[in-house]
């Protein structure tokens, strides 16, 4: 009976999204629908989240959606992390009047932080992975970890980052960030953005690609040799310049990745990639699944969740004046 009620609930959510959201312009043909309005808006004037907000880290636990969102009152200003929850993934409640974790709270030598990935252990401990933002390279730097008894905290940060850049000259030798951590049968996998030297034809340039690291406990990590997903080698492709972040989910058929890519001449757009083993990835189509013309706004940070037979893609969109959080969904065949 409980499964039947949950199934009916999913159908209701899908129908609600379907009637409210037009089908997106979709060169990849992946069947996502875009919700008509933001599912979470920036705060009111004067609030700590008044200017920019992104979906940060998310998880589904005990049948409820949880979001550790990133926000700031104005630019430039240090980012901080707040907490929101939802019963259906569409209607959200901000559970904290202010941030639940700030850069100062971490005790680390950092001016700004960004939530990336969140999970709950079997013992009920909440684990958050976040980027220590390097002021010279927006939104990447090093990756840190914190734990808490609940999303509202108090959060205790590990004394050292859990992932740092590689050696000088490596593909991730300058910065790492935007961690997406997935628990699997073998332990933990982390997918992350790495910035460093990358060979393009006869030239060596600085680009962002996506790497992977593994861990038995979520604390000590071993990097995979080289990036697992790289910028397109097709000239002028929409994701041929940088892969600025990633969000990965384990599926019944393998692994799925939503990522943000850019070309030399275009701003970020969102793509989909698939993998049988989580190491060798293939693009799902030739184009993005969410492009700038679909939303008529610039697209920034993204977080991807999979709840049974439904995909949820949350992403930040807006302008230099401010951003909100939008949602695209895709229902699978029962």
PDB file of N, CA and C in Angstrom, residues 20 43 220 225 266 274 297:
ATOM      1  N   UNK A  20       2.259  22.734 -15.789  1.00  0.00           N
ATOM      2  CA  UNK A  20       2.787  24.060 -15.511  1.00  0.00           C
ATOM      3  C   UNK A  20       3.954  24.433 -16.403  1.00  0.00           C
ATOM      4  N   UNK A  43      16.351  35.854  -1.532  1.00  0.00           N
ATOM      5  CA  UNK A  43      15.694  36.498  -0.408  1.00  0.00           C
ATOM      6  C   UNK A  43      15.268  37.919  -0.721  1.00  0.00           C
ATOM      7  N   UNK A 220      39.378   9.803   3.214  1.00  0.00           N
ATOM      8  CA  UNK A 220      40.653   9.663   2.521  1.00  0.00           C
ATOM      9  C   UNK A 220      40.396   9.273   1.076  1.00  0.00           C
ATOM     10  N   UNK A 225      43.511   8.311 -12.387  1.00  0.00           N
ATOM     11  CA  UNK A 225      44.593   8.841 -13.219  1.00  0.00           C
ATOM     12  C   UNK A 225      44.021   9.612 -14.411  1.00  0.00           C
ATOM     13  N   UNK A 266      30.370  31.133 -25.773  1.00  0.00           N
ATOM     14  CA  UNK A 266      29.044  31.061 -25.165  1.00  0.00           C
ATOM     15  C   UNK A 266      29.133  30.829 -23.667  1.00  0.00           C
ATOM     16  N   UNK A 274      26.205   9.702 -19.920  1.00  0.00           N
ATOM     17  CA  UNK A 274      25.862   8.406 -19.342  1.00  0.00           C
ATOM     18  C   UNK A 274      27.108   7.531 -19.293  1.00  0.00           C
ATOM     19  N   UNK A 297      17.687  33.207 -19.682  1.00  0.00           N
ATOM     20  CA  UNK A 297      18.529  33.729 -18.615  1.00  0.00           C
ATOM     21  C   UNK A 297      19.878  33.002 -18.672  1.00  0.00           C
TER      22      UNK A 297
END
